[in-house]
Amino acid sequence: QVGGPERLLLFLSMHFRLPSTLERFVYLTQVNQGEALKTGIEHWRRRKFKTGGALIWQLNDCWPVASWSLIDYYNEPKASYYYVKRAFDPLNISLLIKGEEVEVWVVNDFLESKSGKVRLLLYSIDGKKLAEKEVEVSIKPNSSTLFLKQNLKELGYDKSFSGLVAGVLEVKGGYTRYDVVLLEKLKYIELPKPKLKLKIEKLSEKKYRLTISANKFVKSCEVRLKGLNATFSDNFFDLIPSIQKEVM
């Protein structure tokens, strides 16, 4: 396609600082694709039943190429594969910024109701929790529901610091999901260097559980195992200080 690499740079420059290495370029363009697909899919799911979801084009590549697929020619999932997997979770929480307000939505594709709580948290970019609001929720089956609408200034945010909001859904039975929205474009933010903690548990001969946490916000954390061809239940995920992330 004419202008393919140029278009990648154009779209990337809207949200990220342009990288100086090929490896960084590959990583950031994949994250950019994932963020775009997440934005579209969650928008359509929130509109249930005006729209019923989305069809993916394309899932995988049939030859080595730079494309919009979710899985490459070598059968390796790209960042967008995990972004899309999370966005299509049957029980999904998503945040939507509208002017000076943040909305917290929950979509339930299960045919039974769920109950639990939704937490809305405001953080500075260095990981300090500045505010928290919590509501008990009863989630109707096969539904899309706006559970919380909050003015950002009243929550404690002003433009004197770089910040983010996180929405956390905790459903009875141990089911936890979260979503994160930065309150300004990432290319204008200087992300702090985090300290990561990693716990590894052996579940069987070839299966392990990784528990990952960070003291500061981490954007699109990629998990790799050097020298091993491993598959992961999740990857390229955001980390917030109050949440541990489990990966199989």
mmCIF file of N, CA and C in Angstrom, residues 32 40 47 65 85 93 96-97 103 135 153 161 165 190 242:
data_model
loop_
_atom_site.group_PDB
_atom_site.id
_atom_site.type_symbol
_atom_site.label_atom_id
_atom_site.label_comp_id
_atom_site.label_asym_id
_atom_site.label_seq_id
_atom_site.Cartn_x
_atom_site.Cartn_y
_atom_site.Cartn_z
ATOM 1 N N ASN A 32 -0.559 1.488 19.837
ATOM 2 C CA ASN A 32 -1.466 2.473 19.242
ATOM 3 C C ASN A 32 -2.655 1.789 18.573
ATOM 4 N N GLY A 40 -12.888 1.768 20.000
ATOM 5 C CA GLY A 40 -14.052 1.482 19.163
ATOM 6 C C GLY A 40 -14.941 0.394 19.736
ATOM 7 N N ARG A 47 -23.122 0.985 23.733
ATOM 8 C CA ARG A 47 -24.364 1.359 23.041
ATOM 9 C C ARG A 47 -25.358 0.200 22.906
ATOM 10 N N VAL A 65 4.246 -9.650 6.925
ATOM 11 C CA VAL A 65 3.843 -8.329 6.448
ATOM 12 C C VAL A 65 3.518 -7.447 7.644
ATOM 13 N N LYS A 85 -9.064 -8.769 23.283
ATOM 14 C CA LYS A 85 -9.550 -9.802 24.198
ATOM 15 C C LYS A 85 -10.160 -9.179 25.449
ATOM 16 N N ILE A 93 -15.700 -3.357 32.244
ATOM 17 C CA ILE A 93 -15.819 -1.997 32.757
ATOM 18 C C ILE A 93 -15.039 -1.062 31.847
ATOM 19 N N LEU A 96 -15.286 6.645 30.248
ATOM 20 C CA LEU A 96 -15.500 7.565 29.133
ATOM 21 C C LEU A 96 -15.387 8.985 29.663
ATOM 22 N N ILE A 97 -14.467 9.762 29.083
ATOM 23 C CA ILE A 97 -14.308 11.164 29.463
ATOM 24 C C ILE A 97 -15.207 12.012 28.572
ATOM 25 N N GLU A 103 -17.350 9.068 33.038
ATOM 26 C CA GLU A 103 -18.446 8.104 33.194
ATOM 27 C C GLU A 103 -17.868 6.714 33.373
ATOM 28 N N VAL A 135 -19.227 2.723 44.783
ATOM 29 C CA VAL A 135 -20.667 2.471 44.785
ATOM 30 C C VAL A 135 -20.923 0.973 44.685
ATOM 31 N N LYS A 153 -13.099 17.826 38.434
ATOM 32 C CA LYS A 153 -12.638 18.863 39.359
ATOM 33 C C LYS A 153 -13.121 18.574 40.775
ATOM 34 N N PHE A 161 -1.180 19.069 37.431
ATOM 35 C CA PHE A 161 -0.398 17.840 37.527
ATOM 36 C C PHE A 161 -0.905 16.838 36.499
ATOM 37 N N VAL A 165 -7.393 8.471 35.789
ATOM 38 C CA VAL A 165 -8.496 7.894 36.544
ATOM 39 C C VAL A 165 -8.556 6.403 36.220
ATOM 40 N N GLU A 190 5.595 12.708 31.140
ATOM 41 C CA GLU A 190 6.867 12.054 31.443
ATOM 42 C C GLU A 190 6.580 10.951 32.460
ATOM 43 N N SER A 242 -2.742 0.142 43.086
ATOM 44 C CA SER A 242 -3.588 -0.573 44.037
ATOM 45 C C SER A 242 -4.043 -1.953 43.547
#
